[in-house]
Every structure is written in structure tokens, then in C-alpha cells.
């Protein structure tokens, strides 16, 4: 029997002028999907550093992470369990680096545009809108709730 191993991921809600930073990914389906800049924690990496790395790799934006949205646990249809650490941040500067090859495009989308994509089933997971709605509701935790050595 294989031991259970949740996938540890990070994602960041970035808001600017009532728009949210999103990545559009080609996941092999009939349509591209949209997600916050997100990805897996690498061995030896600190959680906040992983979020900053994913932001740079997927969007070419430097972001100042200001708050922790919390731990989101998601059971995917394929049976995998994800423990996703959600963050909130501000866009500071566009870096201009090449994007991760999995990213089709980077967008700044309004809440209404995201809700339209949600109705079309074009969000990567239900966590996308949950994190956005939590951020809009001000459900933030201070960064020091994360204890890493």
C-alpha cells in the first residue's frame, strides 16, 4: 500500500485597480484554463519563497506579499489531495523575464470576468474563486502565522 502524500502548493491573489493577476494555461482540454499564479513547493523551499518564485516564473511580476489567506485543502477528481497555501500581494514591478512554458498568457481580469470564466468551467479549480472571495472579504492572517525553520 502506498503512503498518502498530499501535494503542497502555493497560490497568490494579486489585485491592482480592481483587477486580478491570472495565468491562462493550456492543460490539454478543449479550452485553456485560468488560475492564480501557483505551483508546487520544491524540496527545501520556504512557503513564501515558493509563492514569490511562482509569481516570477508564471507572470514576470515582482509582487510584495502582504498577507496570508490560509490553508486550502482540495480533493481533486483524480483522487489527489492538495494543501494549497494562499497569499495576497501587491504588484510592484514587471520584470520582463520569459514565462514558464506552461503559461499561455497573463491577464489582469475583473471579478465579473472571473465569474464568467467560473460559469464556463474555465477555472483550474474551485479554489481560484474561493481565494478571490476571501481576499475581497478581507479574510487575511498575518504572515507570522506561518512558522518555518
Coordinates of C-alpha atoms in Angstrom, one line a residue:
X1 CA 0.0 0.0 0.0
X2 CA 1.3 3.4 -1.0
X3 CA 1.5 6.0 1.8
X4 CA -0.7 9.1 1.3
X5 CA 1.2 12.2 0.3
X6 CA -0.7 15.5 -0.1
X7 CA 0.7 17.9 -2.7
X8 CA 1.9 21.1 -1.1
X9 CA 1.2 24.1 -3.3
X10 CA 1.1 27.9 -3.1
X11 CA -1.1 30.5 -4.9
X12 CA -1.2 34.2 -4.7
X13 CA -4.1 36.6 -5.2
X14 CA -2.7 39.9 -6.7
X15 CA -5.1 42.8 -7.1
X16 CA -4.5 46.0 -8.9
X17 CA -7.1 48.6 -9.9
X18 CA -10.0 46.2 -9.2
X19 CA -8.4 43.5 -11.5
X20 CA -6.7 40.2 -10.5
X21 CA -3.5 38.8 -11.9
X22 CA -4.3 35.5 -13.6
X23 CA -2.4 33.0 -15.7
X24 CA -4.0 31.2 -18.7
X25 CA -2.8 27.6 -19.1
X26 CA -3.2 25.0 -21.8
X27 CA -4.0 21.9 -19.9
X28 CA -4.8 19.7 -22.9
X29 CA -8.5 20.1 -22.8
X30 CA -10.9 21.8 -25.3
X31 CA -10.3 25.2 -23.6
X32 CA -7.5 26.9 -21.8
X33 CA -7.9 27.3 -18.0
X34 CA -7.3 30.2 -15.7
X35 CA -5.6 30.2 -12.3
X36 CA -3.8 32.5 -9.9
X37 CA 0.0 32.2 -10.2
X38 CA 0.5 29.0 -8.4
X39 CA 2.6 25.9 -8.1
X40 CA 4.3 23.2 -6.1
X41 CA 6.6 23.7 -3.2
X42 CA 10.1 22.5 -4.1
X43 CA 12.3 20.5 -1.7
X44 CA 13.9 22.7 0.9
X45 CA 12.0 25.8 -0.2
X46 CA 10.2 28.1 2.2
X47 CA 6.4 28.5 1.5
X48 CA 6.5 32.3 1.0
X49 CA 9.6 32.0 -1.3
X50 CA 7.8 29.4 -3.4
X51 CA 4.9 31.8 -3.9
X52 CA 7.3 34.6 -5.0
X53 CA 9.2 32.2 -7.3
X54 CA 5.9 31.0 -9.0
X55 CA 4.9 34.7 -9.4
X56 CA 8.1 35.5 -11.2
X57 CA 8.1 32.3 -13.3
X58 CA 4.5 32.4 -14.4
X59 CA 3.7 36.2 -14.7
X60 CA 7.1 38.0 -14.8
X61 CA 5.8 40.3 -12.0
X62 CA 7.6 41.1 -8.8
X63 CA 5.0 41.1 -6.0
X64 CA 5.1 42.2 -2.4
X65 CA 3.2 39.6 -0.4
X66 CA 1.4 41.3 2.4
X67 CA -1.0 38.7 3.9
X68 CA -1.7 35.0 4.3
X69 CA -5.1 33.9 3.2
X70 CA -4.8 30.5 4.8
X71 CA -4.5 26.8 4.0
X72 CA -7.0 25.5 1.4
X73 CA -7.4 21.7 1.2
X74 CA -8.8 20.4 -2.1
X75 CA -9.6 16.9 -3.2
X76 CA -9.2 16.7 -7.0
X77 CA -11.3 14.4 -9.1
X78 CA -8.3 12.2 -9.8
X79 CA -8.1 11.5 -6.0
X80 CA -5.1 13.7 -5.3
X81 CA -5.2 15.9 -2.3
X82 CA -3.8 19.4 -2.4
X83 CA -2.8 21.5 0.6
X84 CA -2.6 25.0 -1.0
X85 CA -1.2 27.9 0.9
X86 CA -3.0 31.1 -0.3
X87 CA -1.3 34.5 -0.2
X88 CA -2.3 38.1 -1.0
X89 CA 0.0 40.7 -2.5
X90 CA 0.6 43.9 -4.5
X91 CA 2.2 44.1 -7.9
X92 CA 5.4 46.1 -7.6
X93 CA 7.2 45.9 -11.0
X94 CA 7.0 44.0 -14.2
X95 CA 10.3 42.1 -14.6
X96 CA 10.1 41.1 -18.3
X97 CA 11.5 37.6 -17.9
X98 CA 10.4 34.7 -20.1
X99 CA 7.3 32.9 -18.8
X100 CA 7.0 29.3 -17.7
X101 CA 6.3 27.3 -20.9
X102 CA 3.0 26.0 -19.4
X103 CA 1.6 29.6 -19.3
X104 CA -0.3 30.5 -22.4
X105 CA -0.9 34.2 -21.4
X106 CA -1.0 36.5 -18.4
X107 CA -4.1 38.6 -17.8
X108 CA -5.5 41.3 -15.4
X109 CA -9.2 40.3 -15.0
X110 CA -12.1 41.9 -13.2
X111 CA -14.3 40.0 -10.7
X112 CA -17.0 39.9 -13.4
X113 CA -14.7 38.4 -15.9
X114 CA -13.6 35.7 -13.4
X115 CA -17.2 34.9 -12.5
X116 CA -17.9 34.5 -16.3
X117 CA -15.0 32.1 -16.5
X118 CA -16.3 30.2 -13.5
X119 CA -19.7 29.8 -15.1
X120 CA -18.0 28.4 -18.2
X121 CA -16.0 25.9 -16.2
X122 CA -12.7 27.5 -17.2
X123 CA -11.1 27.9 -13.8
X124 CA -8.3 25.5 -12.8
X125 CA -10.1 24.6 -9.5
X126 CA -12.8 25.9 -7.2
X127 CA -10.0 27.4 -5.1
X128 CA -9.5 30.2 -7.6
X129 CA -12.7 32.0 -6.7
X130 CA -12.6 30.9 -3.1
X131 CA -9.3 32.7 -2.7
X132 CA -10.5 35.8 -4.6
X133 CA -13.7 36.0 -2.5
X134 CA -11.8 35.5 0.7
X135 CA -9.4 38.3 -0.3
X136 CA -12.3 40.6 -1.2
X137 CA -13.9 39.9 2.2
X138 CA -10.7 40.8 4.0
X139 CA -10.1 37.3 5.4
X140 CA -6.4 37.8 6.0
X141 CA -4.0 36.4 8.5
X142 CA -0.6 38.0 9.4
X143 CA 2.3 36.3 7.8
X144 CA 3.8 35.3 11.1
X145 CA 1.1 32.6 11.5
X146 CA 3.5 30.5 9.2
X147 CA 6.2 29.0 11.4
X148 CA 9.2 27.7 9.4
X149 CA 12.7 26.9 10.5

